[in-house]
Amino acid sequence: MKPVEVSVLASDPITQAGAVSLLETHPDVRVTDLVPDVLLVMEDHVTEAVLGQIRAAKASHVVLVVEHFRESELMAALECGVVAILPRRETGGAELVTAVLAAGDGTANLPPRLQGALLAQVQRMRKDVLEPNGLTLSGLAARECDVLRLVAEGFGTEEIAAKLCYSERTVKNVLYGLMTRCGLNNRAHAVAYALRAGAI
């Protein structure tokens, strides 16, 4: 297995040196100054400056070890690639290494309080933004999901049109628009895409 490449970002040089020293002793971790798989950020607070440094690092995944974290900062942190948020006072060396290795695999680790906040924000986004515009969390429009569900059940264009009270041309246009937008090759590919996205 290839070691997880990690960079450490901390405003306190002693904290940074300690984290680097700890990580360097683990055989499955390699500390790097290049673009890492995982960026480990150790700060007291999440500020715009910290988020800017995270964005500039261009890491695939970010582990944030922080003293104070507000729920209002959650979406901004997630948009920057944060997959794990650990409380600074309660995080020891073993927890730190475990979080970095898990982040290298793409596994998320959020405290229960933040998981609840994230789910509430996603539900608000679905209700207030997506549904009024005919979209779903998968990024597919509701009518695209309806058509693909029937394609997956083996119905042809004429049958789908009759079931949804659309014209055959509308069904074809829905499928063509979806396949063009998502780079899909055929109906089977579109159904597989929708299944993977959890849309049908």
PDB file of C-alpha atoms in Angstrom:
ATOM      1  CA  MET A   1       0.000   0.000   0.000  1.00  0.00           C
ATOM      2  CA  LYS A   2       1.294   3.450  -0.945  1.00  0.00           C
ATOM      3  CA  PRO A   3       1.899   5.717   2.075  1.00  0.00           C
ATOM      4  CA  VAL A   4      -0.522   8.604   2.597  1.00  0.00           C
ATOM      5  CA  GLU A   5       1.281  11.833   1.733  1.00  0.00           C
ATOM      6  CA  VAL A   6       0.607  14.492   4.373  1.00  0.00           C
ATOM      7  CA  SER A   7       1.449  18.154   4.818  1.00  0.00           C
ATOM      8  CA  VAL A   8       1.038  19.897   8.159  1.00  0.00           C
ATOM      9  CA  LEU A   9      -0.243  23.453   8.535  1.00  0.00           C
ATOM     10  CA  ALA A  10      -0.113  25.163  11.942  1.00  0.00           C
ATOM     11  CA  SER A  11       0.471  28.780  12.923  1.00  0.00           C
ATOM     12  CA  ASP A  12       2.352  27.594  16.011  1.00  0.00           C
ATOM     13  CA  PRO A  13       5.790  26.225  14.945  1.00  0.00           C
ATOM     14  CA  ILE A  14       6.068  23.955  18.002  1.00  0.00           C
ATOM     15  CA  THR A  15       2.718  22.328  17.209  1.00  0.00           C
ATOM     16  CA  GLN A  16       3.750  21.905  13.574  1.00  0.00           C
ATOM     17  CA  ALA A  17       7.110  20.349  14.489  1.00  0.00           C
ATOM     18  CA  GLY A  18       5.427  17.978  16.951  1.00  0.00           C
ATOM     19  CA  ALA A  19       2.828  16.827  14.430  1.00  0.00           C
ATOM     20  CA  VAL A  20       5.467  16.301  11.716  1.00  0.00           C
ATOM     21  CA  SER A  21       7.661  14.333  14.133  1.00  0.00           C
ATOM     22  CA  LEU A  22       4.731  12.132  15.181  1.00  0.00           C
ATOM     23  CA  LEU A  23       3.605  11.458  11.607  1.00  0.00           C
ATOM     24  CA  GLU A  24       7.106  10.684  10.349  1.00  0.00           C
ATOM     25  CA  THR A  25       7.359   7.723  12.716  1.00  0.00           C
ATOM     26  CA  HIS A  26       4.372   5.946  11.119  1.00  0.00           C
ATOM     27  CA  PRO A  27       5.239   3.628   8.192  1.00  0.00           C
ATOM     28  CA  ASP A  28       1.988   4.338   6.291  1.00  0.00           C
ATOM     29  CA  VAL A  29       2.487   8.126   6.321  1.00  0.00           C
ATOM     30  CA  ARG A  30       4.947  10.259   4.387  1.00  0.00           C
ATOM     31  CA  VAL A  31       5.292  13.949   5.218  1.00  0.00           C
ATOM     32  CA  THR A  32       5.700  16.134   2.124  1.00  0.00           C
ATOM     33  CA  ASP A  33       5.941  19.783   1.115  1.00  0.00           C
ATOM     34  CA  LEU A  34       4.371  19.035  -2.278  1.00  0.00           C
ATOM     35  CA  VAL A  35       0.632  18.779  -2.965  1.00  0.00           C
ATOM     36  CA  PRO A  36      -0.421  16.156  -0.384  1.00  0.00           C
ATOM     37  CA  ASP A  37      -3.152  13.525  -0.267  1.00  0.00           C
ATOM     38  CA  VAL A  38      -4.086  14.877   3.169  1.00  0.00           C
ATOM     39  CA  LEU A  39      -3.518  18.286   4.684  1.00  0.00           C
ATOM     40  CA  LEU A  40      -3.411  18.263   8.486  1.00  0.00           C
ATOM     41  CA  VAL A  41      -4.425  21.670   9.878  1.00  0.00           C
ATOM     42  CA  MET A  42      -3.917  22.405  13.571  1.00  0.00           C
ATOM     43  CA  GLU A  43      -5.331  25.755  14.755  1.00  0.00           C
ATOM     44  CA  ASP A  44      -7.251  27.289  17.631  1.00  0.00           C
ATOM     45  CA  HIS A  45      -9.914  28.870  15.391  1.00  0.00           C
ATOM     46  CA  VAL A  46     -11.067  28.551  11.793  1.00  0.00           C
ATOM     47  CA  THR A  47     -10.629  31.952  10.164  1.00  0.00           C
ATOM     48  CA  GLU A  48     -10.855  33.159   6.577  1.00  0.00           C
ATOM     49  CA  ALA A  49      -7.053  33.211   6.511  1.00  0.00           C
ATOM     50  CA  VAL A  50      -6.927  29.550   7.566  1.00  0.00           C
ATOM     51  CA  LEU A  51      -9.539  28.613   4.945  1.00  0.00           C
ATOM     52  CA  GLY A  52      -7.497  30.515   2.345  1.00  0.00           C
ATOM     53  CA  GLN A  53      -4.379  28.520   3.269  1.00  0.00           C
ATOM     54  CA  ILE A  54      -6.364  25.281   3.025  1.00  0.00           C
ATOM     55  CA  ARG A  55      -7.639  26.210  -0.434  1.00  0.00           C
ATOM     56  CA  ALA A  56      -4.129  27.166  -1.580  1.00  0.00           C
ATOM     57  CA  ALA A  57      -2.732  23.777  -0.463  1.00  0.00           C
ATOM     58  CA  LYS A  58      -5.004  21.983  -2.983  1.00  0.00           C
ATOM     59  CA  ALA A  59      -5.082  18.786  -0.913  1.00  0.00           C
ATOM     60  CA  SER A  60      -7.648  16.117  -1.760  1.00  0.00           C
ATOM     61  CA  HIS A  61      -8.660  15.777   1.883  1.00  0.00           C
ATOM     62  CA  VAL A  62      -8.199  17.919   4.977  1.00  0.00           C
ATOM     63  CA  VAL A  63      -8.068  16.884   8.639  1.00  0.00           C
ATOM     64  CA  LEU A  64      -8.814  19.836  10.889  1.00  0.00           C
ATOM     65  CA  VAL A  65      -7.708  19.715  14.536  1.00  0.00           C
ATOM     66  CA  VAL A  66      -9.210  22.777  16.134  1.00  0.00           C
ATOM     67  CA  GLU A  67      -9.928  24.154  19.588  1.00  0.00           C
ATOM     68  CA  HIS A  68     -13.073  26.125  18.689  1.00  0.00           C
ATOM     69  CA  PHE A  69     -15.371  25.311  15.770  1.00  0.00           C
ATOM     70  CA  ARG A  70     -18.780  26.856  15.096  1.00  0.00           C
ATOM     71  CA  GLU A  71     -21.535  25.098  13.175  1.00  0.00           C
ATOM     72  CA  SER A  72     -21.796  28.178  10.944  1.00  0.00           C
ATOM     73  CA  GLU A  73     -18.275  27.414   9.630  1.00  0.00           C
ATOM     74  CA  LEU A  74     -19.141  23.845   8.602  1.00  0.00           C
ATOM     75  CA  MET A  75     -20.170  24.356   4.968  1.00  0.00           C
ATOM     76  CA  ALA A  76     -17.182  26.598   4.229  1.00  0.00           C
ATOM     77  CA  ALA A  77     -14.860  23.987   5.748  1.00  0.00           C
ATOM     78  CA  LEU A  78     -16.448  21.150   3.769  1.00  0.00           C
ATOM     79  CA  GLU A  79     -16.150  23.153   0.537  1.00  0.00           C
ATOM     80  CA  CYS A  80     -12.385  23.388   1.235  1.00  0.00           C
ATOM     81  CA  GLY A  81     -12.091  19.590   1.436  1.00  0.00           C
ATOM     82  CA  VAL A  82     -12.333  19.095   5.204  1.00  0.00           C
ATOM     83  CA  VAL A  83     -13.321  15.473   5.872  1.00  0.00           C
ATOM     84  CA  ALA A  84     -12.426  15.249   9.562  1.00  0.00           C
ATOM     85  CA  ILE A  85     -12.768  17.686  12.449  1.00  0.00           C
ATOM     86  CA  LEU A  86     -11.143  16.704  15.723  1.00  0.00           C
ATOM     87  CA  PRO A  87     -11.192  18.571  19.060  1.00  0.00           C
ATOM     88  CA  ARG A  88      -7.662  19.750  19.785  1.00  0.00           C
ATOM     89  CA  ARG A  89      -7.705  19.101  23.540  1.00  0.00           C
ATOM     90  CA  GLU A  90      -8.974  15.536  23.170  1.00  0.00           C
ATOM     91  CA  THR A  91      -6.823  14.402  20.231  1.00  0.00           C
ATOM     92  CA  GLY A  92      -3.744  12.338  20.988  1.00  0.00           C
ATOM     93  CA  GLY A  93      -1.128  10.919  18.650  1.00  0.00           C
ATOM     94  CA  ALA A  94      -2.999   7.678  17.913  1.00  0.00           C
ATOM     95  CA  GLU A  95      -6.235   9.533  17.076  1.00  0.00           C
ATOM     96  CA  LEU A  96      -4.319  11.933  14.853  1.00  0.00           C
ATOM     97  CA  VAL A  97      -2.646   9.170  12.826  1.00  0.00           C
ATOM     98  CA  THR A  98      -5.923   7.231  12.574  1.00  0.00           C
ATOM     99  CA  ALA A  99      -7.730  10.337  11.272  1.00  0.00           C
ATOM    100  CA  VAL A 100      -4.999  11.052   8.707  1.00  0.00           C
ATOM    101  CA  LEU A 101      -5.002   7.460   7.410  1.00  0.00           C
ATOM    102  CA  ALA A 102      -8.812   7.419   7.262  1.00  0.00           C
ATOM    103  CA  ALA A 103      -8.838  10.750   5.395  1.00  0.00           C
ATOM    104  CA  GLY A 104      -6.340   9.277   2.928  1.00  0.00           C
ATOM    105  CA  ASP A 105      -8.994   6.669   2.120  1.00  0.00           C
ATOM    106  CA  GLY A 106     -11.667   9.374   1.851  1.00  0.00           C
ATOM    107  CA  THR A 107     -13.376   8.444   5.124  1.00  0.00           C
ATOM    108  CA  ALA A 108     -15.108  11.299   6.940  1.00  0.00           C
ATOM    109  CA  ASN A 109     -14.892  11.849  10.687  1.00  0.00           C
ATOM    110  CA  LEU A 110     -17.158  14.551  12.070  1.00  0.00           C
ATOM    111  CA  PRO A 111     -18.322  14.930  15.677  1.00  0.00           C
ATOM    112  CA  PRO A 112     -21.992  13.925  16.150  1.00  0.00           C
ATOM    113  CA  ARG A 113     -22.995  17.554  16.799  1.00  0.00           C
ATOM    114  CA  LEU A 114     -21.595  18.574  13.399  1.00  0.00           C
ATOM    115  CA  GLN A 115     -23.094  15.557  11.641  1.00  0.00           C
ATOM    116  CA  GLY A 116     -26.522  16.711  12.797  1.00  0.00           C
ATOM    117  CA  ALA A 117     -25.794  20.273  11.677  1.00  0.00           C
ATOM    118  CA  LEU A 118     -24.636  19.023   8.270  1.00  0.00           C
ATOM    119  CA  LEU A 119     -27.763  16.941   7.759  1.00  0.00           C
ATOM    120  CA  ALA A 120     -29.946  19.897   8.754  1.00  0.00           C
ATOM    121  CA  GLN A 121     -28.132  22.168   6.261  1.00  0.00           C
ATOM    122  CA  VAL A 122     -28.469  19.595   3.472  1.00  0.00           C
ATOM    123  CA  GLN A 123     -32.190  19.252   4.177  1.00  0.00           C
ATOM    124  CA  ARG A 124     -32.606  23.055   4.122  1.00  0.00           C
ATOM    125  CA  MET A 125     -30.736  23.234   0.818  1.00  0.00           C
ATOM    126  CA  ARG A 126     -32.904  20.473  -0.645  1.00  0.00           C
ATOM    127  CA  LYS A 127     -36.124  22.145   0.523  1.00  0.00           C
ATOM    128  CA  ASP A 128     -35.264  25.797  -0.160  1.00  0.00           C
ATOM    129  CA  VAL A 129     -33.014  25.602  -3.237  1.00  0.00           C
ATOM    130  CA  LEU A 130     -33.209  22.300  -5.084  1.00  0.00           C
ATOM    131  CA  GLU A 131     -36.876  21.310  -4.935  1.00  0.00           C
ATOM    132  CA  PRO A 132     -38.210  24.754  -5.997  1.00  0.00           C
ATOM    133  CA  ASN A 133     -35.964  24.458  -9.078  1.00  0.00           C
ATOM    134  CA  GLY A 134     -37.002  20.880  -9.871  1.00  0.00           C
ATOM    135  CA  LEU A 135     -33.648  19.401  -8.812  1.00  0.00           C
ATOM    136  CA  THR A 136     -32.622  16.627  -6.446  1.00  0.00           C
ATOM    137  CA  LEU A 137     -29.553  16.136  -4.250  1.00  0.00           C
ATOM    138  CA  SER A 138     -28.062  13.937  -6.978  1.00  0.00           C
ATOM    139  CA  GLY A 139     -27.977  16.924  -9.340  1.00  0.00           C
ATOM    140  CA  LEU A 140     -30.587  15.335 -11.590  1.00  0.00           C
ATOM    141  CA  ALA A 141     -33.899  17.021 -12.239  1.00  0.00           C
ATOM    142  CA  ALA A 142     -37.018  15.330 -10.873  1.00  0.00           C
ATOM    143  CA  ARG A 143     -38.276  14.599 -14.392  1.00  0.00           C
ATOM    144  CA  GLU A 144     -34.901  13.028 -15.303  1.00  0.00           C
ATOM    145  CA  CYS A 145     -35.217  10.746 -12.288  1.00  0.00           C
ATOM    146  CA  ASP A 146     -38.773   9.805 -13.278  1.00  0.00           C
ATOM    147  CA  VAL A 147     -37.718   8.925 -16.833  1.00  0.00           C
ATOM    148  CA  LEU A 148     -34.628   6.997 -15.712  1.00  0.00           C
ATOM    149  CA  ARG A 149     -36.624   5.023 -13.153  1.00  0.00           C
ATOM    150  CA  LEU A 150     -38.896   3.790 -15.939  1.00  0.00           C
ATOM    151  CA  VAL A 151     -35.954   3.105 -18.279  1.00  0.00           C
ATOM    152  CA  ALA A 152     -34.443   0.991 -15.490  1.00  0.00           C
ATOM    153  CA  GLU A 153     -37.700  -0.956 -15.268  1.00  0.00           C
ATOM    154  CA  GLY A 154     -37.376  -1.826 -18.971  1.00  0.00           C
ATOM    155  CA  PHE A 155     -39.995   0.483 -20.471  1.00  0.00           C
ATOM    156  CA  GLY A 156     -39.506   1.900 -23.969  1.00  0.00           C
ATOM    157  CA  THR A 157     -39.885   5.527 -25.006  1.00  0.00           C
ATOM    158  CA  GLU A 158     -43.545   5.179 -25.981  1.00  0.00           C
ATOM    159  CA  GLU A 159     -44.467   3.475 -22.691  1.00  0.00           C
ATOM    160  CA  ILE A 160     -42.552   6.031 -20.632  1.00  0.00           C
ATOM    161  CA  ALA A 161     -44.315   8.885 -22.444  1.00  0.00           C
ATOM    162  CA  ALA A 162     -47.715   7.315 -21.744  1.00  0.00           C
ATOM    163  CA  LYS A 163     -46.958   6.674 -18.055  1.00  0.00           C
ATOM    164  CA  LEU A 164     -45.647  10.215 -17.438  1.00  0.00           C
ATOM    165  CA  CYS A 165     -48.111  11.989 -19.735  1.00  0.00           C
ATOM    166  CA  TYR A 166     -45.228  13.355 -21.841  1.00  0.00           C
ATOM    167  CA  SER A 167     -44.778  13.259 -25.571  1.00  0.00           C
ATOM    168  CA  GLU A 168     -42.233  10.770 -26.912  1.00  0.00           C
ATOM    169  CA  ARG A 169     -40.187  13.742 -28.075  1.00  0.00           C
ATOM    170  CA  THR A 170     -40.072  15.107 -24.502  1.00  0.00           C
ATOM    171  CA  VAL A 171     -38.837  11.759 -23.166  1.00  0.00           C
ATOM    172  CA  LYS A 172     -36.127  11.656 -25.839  1.00  0.00           C
ATOM    173  CA  ASN A 173     -35.143  15.267 -25.083  1.00  0.00           C
ATOM    174  CA  VAL A 174     -34.917  14.559 -21.344  1.00  0.00           C
ATOM    175  CA  LEU A 175     -32.639  11.583 -21.973  1.00  0.00           C
ATOM    176  CA  TYR A 176     -30.549  13.386 -24.582  1.00  0.00           C
ATOM    177  CA  GLY A 177     -30.096  16.440 -22.340  1.00  0.00           C
ATOM    178  CA  LEU A 178     -29.047  14.289 -19.391  1.00  0.00           C
ATOM    179  CA  MET A 179     -26.635  12.159 -21.426  1.00  0.00           C
ATOM    180  CA  THR A 180     -25.051  15.217 -23.063  1.00  0.00           C
ATOM    181  CA  ARG A 181     -24.693  17.147 -19.784  1.00  0.00           C
ATOM    182  CA  CYS A 182     -23.223  14.189 -17.866  1.00  0.00           C
ATOM    183  CA  GLY A 183     -21.159  12.670 -20.706  1.00  0.00           C
ATOM    184  CA  LEU A 184     -23.123   9.411 -20.754  1.00  0.00           C
ATOM    185  CA  ASN A 185     -22.982   7.042 -23.739  1.00  0.00           C
ATOM    186  CA  ASN A 186     -26.399   5.380 -23.739  1.00  0.00           C
ATOM    187  CA  ARG A 187     -29.491   4.624 -21.665  1.00  0.00           C
ATOM    188  CA  ALA A 188     -27.800   1.816 -19.722  1.00  0.00           C
ATOM    189  CA  HIS A 189     -24.955   4.176 -18.824  1.00  0.00           C
ATOM    190  CA  ALA A 190     -27.503   6.814 -17.731  1.00  0.00           C
ATOM    191  CA  VAL A 191     -29.309   4.291 -15.507  1.00  0.00           C
ATOM    192  CA  ALA A 192     -26.005   3.179 -13.945  1.00  0.00           C
ATOM    193  CA  TYR A 193     -25.086   6.833 -13.333  1.00  0.00           C
ATOM    194  CA  ALA A 194     -28.432   7.498 -11.636  1.00  0.00           C
ATOM    195  CA  LEU A 195     -28.090   4.376  -9.474  1.00  0.00           C
ATOM    196  CA  ARG A 196     -24.602   5.379  -8.336  1.00  0.00           C
ATOM    197  CA  ALA A 197     -25.867   8.886  -7.539  1.00  0.00           C
ATOM    198  CA  GLY A 198     -28.727   7.409  -5.503  1.00  0.00           C
ATOM    199  CA  ALA A 199     -31.276   9.152  -7.714  1.00  0.00           C
ATOM    200  CA  ILE A 200     -33.269   6.001  -8.498  1.00  0.00           C
TER     201      ILE A 200
END
